[in-house]
Short mmCIF file of C-alpha atoms and ligand atoms in Angstrom, two decimals:
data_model
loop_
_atom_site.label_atom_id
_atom_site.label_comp_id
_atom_site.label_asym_id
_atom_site.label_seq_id
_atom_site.Cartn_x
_atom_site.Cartn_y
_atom_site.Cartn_z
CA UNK A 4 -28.29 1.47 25.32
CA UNK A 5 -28.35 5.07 22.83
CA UNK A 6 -29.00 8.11 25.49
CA UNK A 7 -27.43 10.13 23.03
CA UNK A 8 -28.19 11.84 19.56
CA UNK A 9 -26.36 10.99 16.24
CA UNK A 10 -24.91 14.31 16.46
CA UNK A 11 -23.66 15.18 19.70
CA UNK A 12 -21.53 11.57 19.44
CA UNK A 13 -19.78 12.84 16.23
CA UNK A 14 -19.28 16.35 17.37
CA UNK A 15 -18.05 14.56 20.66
CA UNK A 16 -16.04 12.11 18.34
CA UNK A 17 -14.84 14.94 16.31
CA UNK A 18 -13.46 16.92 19.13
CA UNK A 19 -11.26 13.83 20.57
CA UNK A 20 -9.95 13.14 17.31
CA UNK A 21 -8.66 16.89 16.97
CA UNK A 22 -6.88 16.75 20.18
CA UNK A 23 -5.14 13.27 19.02
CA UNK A 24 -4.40 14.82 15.83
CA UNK A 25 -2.92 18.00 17.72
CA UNK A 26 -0.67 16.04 20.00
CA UNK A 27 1.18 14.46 17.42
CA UNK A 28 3.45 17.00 16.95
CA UNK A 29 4.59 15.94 20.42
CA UNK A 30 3.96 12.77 21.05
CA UNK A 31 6.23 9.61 21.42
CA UNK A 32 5.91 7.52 18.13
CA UNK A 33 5.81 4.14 19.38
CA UNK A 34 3.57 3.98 22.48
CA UNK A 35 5.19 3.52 25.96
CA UNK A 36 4.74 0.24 27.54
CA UNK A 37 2.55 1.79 29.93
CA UNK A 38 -0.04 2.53 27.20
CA UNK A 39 0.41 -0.29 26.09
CA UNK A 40 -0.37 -2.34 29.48
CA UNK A 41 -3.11 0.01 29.85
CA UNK A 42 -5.34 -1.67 27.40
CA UNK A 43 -5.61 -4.91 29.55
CA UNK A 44 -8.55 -2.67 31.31
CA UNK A 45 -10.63 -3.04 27.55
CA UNK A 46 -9.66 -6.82 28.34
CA UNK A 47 -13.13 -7.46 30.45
CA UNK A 48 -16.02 -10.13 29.56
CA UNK A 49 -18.43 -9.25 27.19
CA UNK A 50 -21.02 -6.90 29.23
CA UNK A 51 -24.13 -8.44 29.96
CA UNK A 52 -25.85 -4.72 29.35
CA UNK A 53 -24.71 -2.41 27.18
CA UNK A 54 -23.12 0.60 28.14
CA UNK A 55 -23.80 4.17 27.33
CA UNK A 56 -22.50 5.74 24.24
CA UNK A 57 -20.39 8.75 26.27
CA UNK A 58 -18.82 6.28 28.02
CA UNK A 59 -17.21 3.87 24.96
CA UNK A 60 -16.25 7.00 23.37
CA UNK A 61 -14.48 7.91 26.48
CA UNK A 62 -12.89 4.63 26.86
CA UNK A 63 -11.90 4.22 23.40
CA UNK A 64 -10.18 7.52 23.98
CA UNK A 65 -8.65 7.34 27.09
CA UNK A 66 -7.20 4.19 26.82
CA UNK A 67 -6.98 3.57 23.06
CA UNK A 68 -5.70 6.64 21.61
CA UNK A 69 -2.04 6.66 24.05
CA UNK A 70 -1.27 3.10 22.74
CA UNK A 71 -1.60 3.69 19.04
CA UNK A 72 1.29 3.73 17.22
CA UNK A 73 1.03 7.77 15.89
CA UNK A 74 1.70 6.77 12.10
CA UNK A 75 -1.03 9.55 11.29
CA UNK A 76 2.74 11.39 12.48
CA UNK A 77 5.09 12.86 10.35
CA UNK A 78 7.96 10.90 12.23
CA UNK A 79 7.01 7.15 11.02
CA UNK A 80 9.30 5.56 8.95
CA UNK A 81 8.67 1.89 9.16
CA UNK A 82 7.32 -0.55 6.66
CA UNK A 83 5.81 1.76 4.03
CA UNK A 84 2.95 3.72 5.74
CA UNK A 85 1.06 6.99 4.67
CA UNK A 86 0.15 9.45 7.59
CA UNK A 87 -3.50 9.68 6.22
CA UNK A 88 -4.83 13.27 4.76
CA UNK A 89 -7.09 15.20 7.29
CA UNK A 90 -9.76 15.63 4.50
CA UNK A 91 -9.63 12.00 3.60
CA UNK A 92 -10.31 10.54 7.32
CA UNK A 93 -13.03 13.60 7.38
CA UNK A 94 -14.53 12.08 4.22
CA UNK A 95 -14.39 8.67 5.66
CA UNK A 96 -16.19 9.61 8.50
CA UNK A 97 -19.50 11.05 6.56
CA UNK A 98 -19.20 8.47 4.14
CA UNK A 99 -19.04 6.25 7.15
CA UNK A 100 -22.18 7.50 8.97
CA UNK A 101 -24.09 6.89 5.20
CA UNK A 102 -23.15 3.57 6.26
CA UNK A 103 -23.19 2.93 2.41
CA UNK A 104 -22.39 -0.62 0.33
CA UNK A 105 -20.55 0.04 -2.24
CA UNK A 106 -21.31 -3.03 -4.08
CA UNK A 107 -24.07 -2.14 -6.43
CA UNK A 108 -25.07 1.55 -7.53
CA UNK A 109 -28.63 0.58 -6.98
CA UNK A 110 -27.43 0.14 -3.33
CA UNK A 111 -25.55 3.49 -3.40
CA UNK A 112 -24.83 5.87 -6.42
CA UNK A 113 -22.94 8.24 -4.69
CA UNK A 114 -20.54 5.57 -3.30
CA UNK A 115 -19.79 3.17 -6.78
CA UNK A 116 -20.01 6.80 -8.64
CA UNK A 117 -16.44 8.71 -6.38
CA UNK A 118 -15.57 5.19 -6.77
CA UNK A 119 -15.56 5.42 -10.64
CA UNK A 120 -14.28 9.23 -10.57
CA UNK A 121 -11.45 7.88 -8.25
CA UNK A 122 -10.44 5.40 -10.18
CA UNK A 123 -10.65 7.06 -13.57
CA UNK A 124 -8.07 9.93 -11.85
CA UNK A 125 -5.71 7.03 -10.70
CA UNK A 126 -5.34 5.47 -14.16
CA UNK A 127 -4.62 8.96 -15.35
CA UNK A 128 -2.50 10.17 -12.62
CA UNK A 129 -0.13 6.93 -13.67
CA UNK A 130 -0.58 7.58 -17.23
CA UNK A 131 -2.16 4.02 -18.02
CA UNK A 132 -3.93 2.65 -21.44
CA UNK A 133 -7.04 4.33 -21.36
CA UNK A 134 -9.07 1.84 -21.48
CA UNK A 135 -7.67 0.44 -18.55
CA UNK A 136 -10.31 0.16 -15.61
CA UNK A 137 -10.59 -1.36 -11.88
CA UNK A 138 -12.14 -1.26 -8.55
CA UNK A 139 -10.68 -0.32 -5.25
CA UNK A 140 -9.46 -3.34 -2.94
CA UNK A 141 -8.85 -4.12 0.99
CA UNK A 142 -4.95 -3.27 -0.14
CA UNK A 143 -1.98 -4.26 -2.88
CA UNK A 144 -2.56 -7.65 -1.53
CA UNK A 145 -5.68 -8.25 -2.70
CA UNK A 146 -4.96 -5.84 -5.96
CA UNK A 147 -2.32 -8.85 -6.31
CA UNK A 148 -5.12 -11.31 -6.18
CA UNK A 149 -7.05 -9.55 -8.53
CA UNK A 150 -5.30 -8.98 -11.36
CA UNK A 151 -3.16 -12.29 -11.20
CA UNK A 152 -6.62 -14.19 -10.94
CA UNK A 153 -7.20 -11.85 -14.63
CA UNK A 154 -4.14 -12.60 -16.05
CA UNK A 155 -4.42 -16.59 -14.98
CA UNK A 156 -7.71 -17.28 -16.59
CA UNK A 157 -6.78 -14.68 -19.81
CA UNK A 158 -3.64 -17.23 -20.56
CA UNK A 159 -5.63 -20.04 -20.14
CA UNK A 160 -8.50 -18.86 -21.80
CA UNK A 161 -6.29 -18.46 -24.73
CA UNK A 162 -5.65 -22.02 -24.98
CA UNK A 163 -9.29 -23.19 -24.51
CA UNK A 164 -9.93 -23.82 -21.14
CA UNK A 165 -11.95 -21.94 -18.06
CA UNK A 166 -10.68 -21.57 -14.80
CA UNK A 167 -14.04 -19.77 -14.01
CA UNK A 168 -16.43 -23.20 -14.77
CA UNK A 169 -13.18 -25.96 -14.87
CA UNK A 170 -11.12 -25.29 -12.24
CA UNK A 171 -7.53 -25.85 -12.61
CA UNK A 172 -7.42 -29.75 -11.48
CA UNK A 173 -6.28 -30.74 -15.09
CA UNK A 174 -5.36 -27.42 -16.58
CA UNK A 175 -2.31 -26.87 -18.75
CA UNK A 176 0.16 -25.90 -16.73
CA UNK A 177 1.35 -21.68 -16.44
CA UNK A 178 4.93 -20.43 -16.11
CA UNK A 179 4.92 -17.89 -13.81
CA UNK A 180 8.15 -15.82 -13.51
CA UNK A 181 8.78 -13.75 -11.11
CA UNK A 182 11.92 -12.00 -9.20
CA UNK A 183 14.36 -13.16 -6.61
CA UNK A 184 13.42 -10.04 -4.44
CA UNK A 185 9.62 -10.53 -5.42
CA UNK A 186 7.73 -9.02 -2.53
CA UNK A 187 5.51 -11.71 0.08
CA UNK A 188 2.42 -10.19 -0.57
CA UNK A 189 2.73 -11.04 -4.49
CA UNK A 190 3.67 -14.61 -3.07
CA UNK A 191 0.82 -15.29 -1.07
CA UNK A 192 -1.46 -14.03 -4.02
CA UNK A 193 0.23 -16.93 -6.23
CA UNK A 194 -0.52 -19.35 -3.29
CA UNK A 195 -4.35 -18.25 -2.68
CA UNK A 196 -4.72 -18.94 -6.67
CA UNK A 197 -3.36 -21.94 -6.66
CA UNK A 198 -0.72 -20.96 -8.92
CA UNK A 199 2.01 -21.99 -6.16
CA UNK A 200 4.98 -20.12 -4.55
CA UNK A 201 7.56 -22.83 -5.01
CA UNK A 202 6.73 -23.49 -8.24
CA UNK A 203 7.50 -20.05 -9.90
CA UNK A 204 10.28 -19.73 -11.66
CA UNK A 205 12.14 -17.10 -9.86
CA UNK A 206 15.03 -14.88 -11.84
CA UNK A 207 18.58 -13.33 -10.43
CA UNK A 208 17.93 -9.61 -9.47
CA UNK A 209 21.10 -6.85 -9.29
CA UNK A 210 22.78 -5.06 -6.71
CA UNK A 211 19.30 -3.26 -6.23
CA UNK A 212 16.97 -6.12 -6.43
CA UNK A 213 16.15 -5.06 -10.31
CA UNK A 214 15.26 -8.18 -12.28
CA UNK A 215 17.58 -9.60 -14.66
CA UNK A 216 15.76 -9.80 -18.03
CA UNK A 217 18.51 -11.61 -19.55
CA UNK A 218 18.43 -14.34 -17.48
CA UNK A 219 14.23 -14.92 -18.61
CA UNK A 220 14.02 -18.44 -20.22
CA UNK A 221 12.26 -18.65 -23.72
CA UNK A 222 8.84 -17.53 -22.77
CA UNK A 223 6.29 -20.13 -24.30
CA UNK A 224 2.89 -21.31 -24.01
CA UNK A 225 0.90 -19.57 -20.90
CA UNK A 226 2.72 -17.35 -19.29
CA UNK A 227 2.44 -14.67 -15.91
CA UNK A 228 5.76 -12.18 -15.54
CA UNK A 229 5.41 -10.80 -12.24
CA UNK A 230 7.00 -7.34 -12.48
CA UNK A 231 8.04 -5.49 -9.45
CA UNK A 232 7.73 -1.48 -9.47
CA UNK A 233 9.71 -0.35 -6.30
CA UNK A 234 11.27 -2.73 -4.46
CA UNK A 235 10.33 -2.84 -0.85
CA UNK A 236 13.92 -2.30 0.50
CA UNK A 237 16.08 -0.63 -2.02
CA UNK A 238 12.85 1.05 -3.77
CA UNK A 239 14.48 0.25 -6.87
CA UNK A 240 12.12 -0.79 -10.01
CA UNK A 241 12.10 -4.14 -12.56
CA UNK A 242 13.01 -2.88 -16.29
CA UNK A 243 9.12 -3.03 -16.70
CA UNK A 244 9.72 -1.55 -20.43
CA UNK A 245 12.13 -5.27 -21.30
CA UNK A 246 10.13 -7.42 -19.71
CA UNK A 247 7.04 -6.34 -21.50
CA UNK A 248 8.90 -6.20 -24.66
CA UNK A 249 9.73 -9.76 -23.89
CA UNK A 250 6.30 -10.55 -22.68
CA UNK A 251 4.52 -9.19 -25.82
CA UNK A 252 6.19 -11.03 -27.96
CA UNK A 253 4.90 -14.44 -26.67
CA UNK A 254 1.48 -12.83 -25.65
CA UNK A 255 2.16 -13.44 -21.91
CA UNK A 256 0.29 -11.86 -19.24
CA UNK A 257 2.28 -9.09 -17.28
CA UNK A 258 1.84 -8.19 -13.51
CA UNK A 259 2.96 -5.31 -12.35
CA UNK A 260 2.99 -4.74 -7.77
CA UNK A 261 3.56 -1.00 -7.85
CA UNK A 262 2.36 -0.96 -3.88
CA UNK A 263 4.03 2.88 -3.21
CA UNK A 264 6.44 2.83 -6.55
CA UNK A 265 3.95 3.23 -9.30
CA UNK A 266 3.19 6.82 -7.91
CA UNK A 267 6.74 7.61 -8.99
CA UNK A 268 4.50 7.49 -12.24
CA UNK A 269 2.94 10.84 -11.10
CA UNK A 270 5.86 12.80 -10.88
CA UNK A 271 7.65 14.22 -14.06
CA UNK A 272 10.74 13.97 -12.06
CA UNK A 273 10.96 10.44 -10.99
CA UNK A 274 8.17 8.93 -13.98
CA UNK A 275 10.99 7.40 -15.67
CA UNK A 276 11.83 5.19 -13.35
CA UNK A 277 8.92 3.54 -14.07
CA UNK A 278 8.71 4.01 -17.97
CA UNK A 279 7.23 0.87 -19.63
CA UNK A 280 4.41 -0.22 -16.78
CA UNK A 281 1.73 1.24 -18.87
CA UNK A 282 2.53 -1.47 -21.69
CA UNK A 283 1.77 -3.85 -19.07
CA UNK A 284 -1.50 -5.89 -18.20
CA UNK A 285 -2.75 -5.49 -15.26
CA UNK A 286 -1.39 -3.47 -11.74
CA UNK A 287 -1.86 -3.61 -8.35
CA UNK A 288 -1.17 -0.11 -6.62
CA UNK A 289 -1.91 0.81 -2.50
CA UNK A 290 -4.00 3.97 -1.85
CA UNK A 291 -3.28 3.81 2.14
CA UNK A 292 0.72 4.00 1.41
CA UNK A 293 2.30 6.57 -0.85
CA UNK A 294 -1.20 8.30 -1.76
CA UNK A 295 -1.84 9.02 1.94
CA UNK A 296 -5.36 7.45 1.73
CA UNK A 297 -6.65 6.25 5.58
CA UNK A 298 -6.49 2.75 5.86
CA UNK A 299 -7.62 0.57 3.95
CA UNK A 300 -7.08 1.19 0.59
CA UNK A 301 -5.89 -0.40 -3.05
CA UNK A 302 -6.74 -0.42 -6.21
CA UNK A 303 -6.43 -3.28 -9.09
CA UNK A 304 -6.35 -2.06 -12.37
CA UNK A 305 -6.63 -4.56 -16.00
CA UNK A 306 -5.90 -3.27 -19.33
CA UNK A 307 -9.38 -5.09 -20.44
CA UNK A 308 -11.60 -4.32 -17.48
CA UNK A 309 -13.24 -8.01 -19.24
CA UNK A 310 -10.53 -10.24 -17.41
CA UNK A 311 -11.12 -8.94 -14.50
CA UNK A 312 -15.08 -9.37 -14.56
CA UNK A 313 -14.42 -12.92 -16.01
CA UNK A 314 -12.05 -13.89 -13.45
CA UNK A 315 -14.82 -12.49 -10.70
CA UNK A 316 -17.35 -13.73 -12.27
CA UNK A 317 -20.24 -15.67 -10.25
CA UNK A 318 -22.33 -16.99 -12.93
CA UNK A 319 -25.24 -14.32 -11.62
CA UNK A 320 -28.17 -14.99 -9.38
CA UNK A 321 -31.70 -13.39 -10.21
CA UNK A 322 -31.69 -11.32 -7.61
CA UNK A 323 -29.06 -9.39 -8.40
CA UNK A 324 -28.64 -6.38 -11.30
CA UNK A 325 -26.99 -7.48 -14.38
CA UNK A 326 -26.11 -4.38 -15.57
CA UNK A 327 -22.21 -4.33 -15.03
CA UNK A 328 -21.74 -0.27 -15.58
CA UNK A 329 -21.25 0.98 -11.99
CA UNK A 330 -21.30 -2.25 -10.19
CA UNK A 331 -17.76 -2.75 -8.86
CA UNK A 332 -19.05 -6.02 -6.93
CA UNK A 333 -18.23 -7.53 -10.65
CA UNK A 334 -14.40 -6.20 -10.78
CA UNK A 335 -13.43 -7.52 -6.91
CA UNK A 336 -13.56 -10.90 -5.19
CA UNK A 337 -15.89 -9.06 -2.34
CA UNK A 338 -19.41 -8.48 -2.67
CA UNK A 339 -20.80 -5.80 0.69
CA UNK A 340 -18.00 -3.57 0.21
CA UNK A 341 -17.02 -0.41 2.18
CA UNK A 342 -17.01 3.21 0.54
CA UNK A 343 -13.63 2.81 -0.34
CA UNK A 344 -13.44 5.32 -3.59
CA UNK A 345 -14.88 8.08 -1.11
CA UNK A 346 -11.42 8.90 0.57
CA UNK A 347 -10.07 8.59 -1.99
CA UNK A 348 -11.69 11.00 -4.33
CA UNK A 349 -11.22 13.71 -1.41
CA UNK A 350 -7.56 13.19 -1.57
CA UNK A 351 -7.15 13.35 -5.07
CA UNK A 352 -9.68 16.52 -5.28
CA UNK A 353 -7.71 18.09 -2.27
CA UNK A 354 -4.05 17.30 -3.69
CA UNK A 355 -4.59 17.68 -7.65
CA UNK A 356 -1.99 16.48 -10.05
CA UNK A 357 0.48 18.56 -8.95
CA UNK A 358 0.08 17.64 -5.08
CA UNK A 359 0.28 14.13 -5.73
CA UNK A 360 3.41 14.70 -8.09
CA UNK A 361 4.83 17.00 -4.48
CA UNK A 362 3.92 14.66 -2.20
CA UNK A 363 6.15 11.97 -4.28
CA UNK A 364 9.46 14.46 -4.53
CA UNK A 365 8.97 15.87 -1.31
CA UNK A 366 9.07 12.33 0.52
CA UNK A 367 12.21 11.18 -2.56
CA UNK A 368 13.56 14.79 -0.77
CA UNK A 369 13.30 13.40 2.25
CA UNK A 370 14.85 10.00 1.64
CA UNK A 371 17.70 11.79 -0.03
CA UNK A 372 18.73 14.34 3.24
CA UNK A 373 18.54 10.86 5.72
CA UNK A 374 20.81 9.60 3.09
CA UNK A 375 23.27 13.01 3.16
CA UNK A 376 23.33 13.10 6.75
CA UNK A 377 24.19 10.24 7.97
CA UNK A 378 26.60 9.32 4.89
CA UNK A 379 28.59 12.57 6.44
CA UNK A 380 28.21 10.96 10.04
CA UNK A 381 30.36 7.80 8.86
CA UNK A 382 27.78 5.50 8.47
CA UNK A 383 26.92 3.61 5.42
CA UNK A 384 23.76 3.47 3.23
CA UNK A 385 23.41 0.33 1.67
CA UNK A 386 20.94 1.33 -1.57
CA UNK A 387 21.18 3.76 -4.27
CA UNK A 388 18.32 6.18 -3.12
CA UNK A 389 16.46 6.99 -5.94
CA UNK A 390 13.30 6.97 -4.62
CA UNK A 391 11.68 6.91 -0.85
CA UNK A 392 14.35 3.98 0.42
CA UNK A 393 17.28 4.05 2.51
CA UNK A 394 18.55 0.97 3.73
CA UNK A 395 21.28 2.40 6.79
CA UNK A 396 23.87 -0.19 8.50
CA UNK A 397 25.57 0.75 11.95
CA UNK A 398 28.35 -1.52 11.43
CA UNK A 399 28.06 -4.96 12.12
CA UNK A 400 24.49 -7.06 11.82
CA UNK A 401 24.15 -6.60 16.09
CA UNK A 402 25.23 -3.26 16.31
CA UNK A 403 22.87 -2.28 13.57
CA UNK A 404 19.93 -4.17 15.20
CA UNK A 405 20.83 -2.85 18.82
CA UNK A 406 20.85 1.20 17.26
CA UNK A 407 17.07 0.29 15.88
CA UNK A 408 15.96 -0.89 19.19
CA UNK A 409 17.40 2.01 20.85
CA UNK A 410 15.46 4.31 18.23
CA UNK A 411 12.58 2.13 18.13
CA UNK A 412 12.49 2.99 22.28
CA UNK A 413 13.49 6.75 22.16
CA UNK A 414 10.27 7.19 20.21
CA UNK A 415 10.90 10.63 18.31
CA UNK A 416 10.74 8.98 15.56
CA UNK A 417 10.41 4.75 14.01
CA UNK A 418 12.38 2.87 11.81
CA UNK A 419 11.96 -1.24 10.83
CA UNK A 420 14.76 -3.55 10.22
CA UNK A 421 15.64 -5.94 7.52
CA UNK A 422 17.95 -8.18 5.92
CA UNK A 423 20.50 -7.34 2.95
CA UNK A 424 22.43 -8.83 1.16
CA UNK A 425 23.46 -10.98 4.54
CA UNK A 426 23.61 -7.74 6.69
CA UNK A 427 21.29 -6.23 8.65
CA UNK A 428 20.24 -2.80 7.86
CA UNK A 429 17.75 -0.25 9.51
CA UNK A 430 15.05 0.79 6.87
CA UNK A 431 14.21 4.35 6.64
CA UNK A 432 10.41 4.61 4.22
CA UNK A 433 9.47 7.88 4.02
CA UNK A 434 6.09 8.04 2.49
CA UNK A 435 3.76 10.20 5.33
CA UNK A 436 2.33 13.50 4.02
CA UNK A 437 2.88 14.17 7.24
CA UNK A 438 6.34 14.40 7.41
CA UNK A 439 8.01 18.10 7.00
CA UNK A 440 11.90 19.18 7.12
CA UNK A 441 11.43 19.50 11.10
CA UNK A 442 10.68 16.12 11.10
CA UNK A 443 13.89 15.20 9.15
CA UNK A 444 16.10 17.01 11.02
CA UNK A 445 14.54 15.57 14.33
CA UNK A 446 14.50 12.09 13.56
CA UNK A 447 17.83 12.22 12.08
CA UNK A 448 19.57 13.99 15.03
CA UNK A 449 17.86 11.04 17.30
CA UNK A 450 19.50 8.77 15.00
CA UNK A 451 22.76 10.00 15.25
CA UNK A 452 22.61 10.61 18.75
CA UNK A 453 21.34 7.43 19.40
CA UNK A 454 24.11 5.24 16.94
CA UNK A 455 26.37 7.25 18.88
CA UNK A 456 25.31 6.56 21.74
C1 PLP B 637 3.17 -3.11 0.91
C2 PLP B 637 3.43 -3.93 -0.28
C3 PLP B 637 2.59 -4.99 -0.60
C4 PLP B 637 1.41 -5.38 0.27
O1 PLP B 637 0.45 -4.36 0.27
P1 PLP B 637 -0.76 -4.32 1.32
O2 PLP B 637 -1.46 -3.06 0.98
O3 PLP B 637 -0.12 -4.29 2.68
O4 PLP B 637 -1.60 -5.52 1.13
C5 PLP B 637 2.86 -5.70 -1.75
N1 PLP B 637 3.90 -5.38 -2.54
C6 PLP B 637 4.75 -4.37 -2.27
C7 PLP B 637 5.88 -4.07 -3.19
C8 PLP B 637 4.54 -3.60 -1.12
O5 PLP B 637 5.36 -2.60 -0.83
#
């Protein structure tokens, strides 16, 4: 049932969406329970007839929108999360109502072309080879998939054999190294390939979860290094420059999950922390964290653009284009793809290099005042902040955890937990565009008031 046109249900849709964006400022961050309860009324058997248009939107609204969590806020600091750019999630939405695949360019030009543009500006943005190339992905996840599937049939390749036709029942085996504090994602993309978590050989990290590259064996026959830039807790990076040193020497493959910390690549300030990734191989980097793009959003990235399409490869059927220019169905695992490149694009073309390089020292800013202020308030910060990370303990493991649930209930603002080094510590990520001195200051008076408390 459609009573309505096309364009009164986006101007409708339009006009609820500013009003949710305009409440944030005052808004609770998590939802309240109520909210939350609320959405057993969506909870109802699959309508015999369909209802009218007016009336989803309405529901959607009024019962959806009050039991989101508001990480489009700026007062989010759990997990690593971007707040989204208004001009991306407006881009999103035309490029949404295109209802474009951005598989092939013969199915849509416009879509596989930003996606080109956008991808082009990322590999220059983080000052990779440039012949480097990509496609955009679900997340760093799948980036993870991506350019470890590359980088597992390049080393084999090189000693005769194809995953691609083959297999790998039989295959010589591949050391894959990778660090203690290696992140889960980067782990399940080793299991999906059938590479193995167990079986990687995993290497001592630091005080800050930095790799050791002393403690690498003698790298020989095919080899993955797993490199981690920005380290998911501490933020701190692997020496990416020594372990491709080491790497190139042997002619293994190396990996690099930059998730948020490869954008430290786009700022002068903090680049160095980062120096050596681009003599890596291939890189997985998130759009929808540091770079602020609406969810979902990643982007793989090979220094021969060839790995990837061999490691994607189908074999071809003759109904589909061979020609491999625009097609970025050839670089991914997916084939019907969403417009992905189109947000994007508008956040890069709204931001520019220097925006991107602000947003990065404005949120390292950030991390750095949480840090000040509650260093001077007695309590400790675990991590040497030098980038978006501060790991915060209350004292012992329970009073730590009890202060988090107490902030994670207040609601001005929303910090995670975690684990280290045997303690537990509350995790402050700052990585929303969103989030403004105010914000700071707010969230880290709730903090205090609530550790005191
Ligand atoms: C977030 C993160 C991932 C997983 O990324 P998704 O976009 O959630 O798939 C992997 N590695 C690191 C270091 C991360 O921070």
């Amino acid at each position: 049932m459609a009573q309505t046109t096309p364009e009164t249900l986006y101007l409708e849709v339009a006009r609820r969406a500013g009003r949710y964006a305009a409440e944030l400022a005052t808004r609770r961050v998590a939802p309240s329970p109520e909210a939350v309860a609320s959405l057993e009324r969506l909870d109802r058997p699959l309508p015999v007839a369909g209802d009218s248009d007016q009336s989803i939107l309405a529901e959607l609204d009024e019962v959806g929108s009050p039991a989101t969590v508001a990480t489009a806020s700026g007062r989010y600091f759990g997990f690593v999360i971007g707040s989204g750019l208004p001009v991306a999630t407006a881009a999103n939405w035309l490029a949404t109502a295109w209802n474009q695949n951005a598989a092939l360019s013969v199915m849509s030009p416009v879509a596989t072309r930003l996606e080109s543009i956008a991808v082009r500006w990322i590999r220059e943005l983080l000052e990779l080879p440039s012949g480097a190339g990509g496609v955009f992905t679900s997340g760093d996840t799948m980036a993870n998939v991506a350019g470890l599937a590359a980088g597992r049939n390049a080393v084999l390749r090189a000693v005769g054999w194809d995953v691609g036709r083959q297999g790998l029942f039989g295959a010589p085996p591949i050391t894959v190294i990778v660090g203690e504090e290696v992140h889960v994602s980067l782990l399940r993309a080793l299991s999906i390939l059938g590479l193995g978590r167990d079986r990687a050989v995993r290497i001592a990290t630091d005080d800050q979860g930095r790799m050791k590259p002393n403690e690498l064996p003698t790298l020989r026959g095919p080899t993955i290094i797993c490199a981690q830039a920005g380290n998911v807790n501490s933020g701190a990076f692997d020496p990416l420059g020594e372990l491709c040193d080491r790497a190139r020497a042997s002619g293994a493959w190396v990996h690099v999950d930059g998730a948020f910390g490869l954008w430290a690549r786009a700022s002068p300030k903090y680049r160095t922390l980062a120096v050596g990734a681009e003599r890596a191989d291939s890189w997985a980097v998130d759009g929808h964290k540091w770079l602020n793009v609406p969810y979902d959003s990643g982007i793989v990235l090979v220094r021969d653009p060839a790995d990837l399409q061999a490691a994607m490869s189908a074999g071809g059927a003759a109904y589909l284009p061979t020609s491999a220019e625009l097609d970025p169905m050839v670089y991914t695992p997916e084939m019907s793809r969403r417009a992905r490149g189109v947000d994007a694009w508008a956040v890069l073309r709204s931001l520019g290099r220097s925006g991107v390089a602000e947003l990065v020292e404005s949120a390292c800013r950030h991390a750095r005042r949480f840090a000040e202020r509650l260093e001077a308030e007695g309590f400790r910060v675990l991590n040497d902040v030098v980038l978006n990370q501060v790991l915060v303990s209350f004292g012992p493991s329970e009073d730590t955890r009890r202060v988090v649930q107490a902030i994670q209930r207040d609601g001005t603002c929303w910090c995670g937990s975690t684990v280290w080094h045997g303690t537990a510590a509350m995790r402050i990520s700052v990585s929303a565009a969103a989030t403004s001195d105010a914000d700071v200051e707010r969230a880290v008076s709730a903090m205090i008031r609530l550790a005191r408390g």
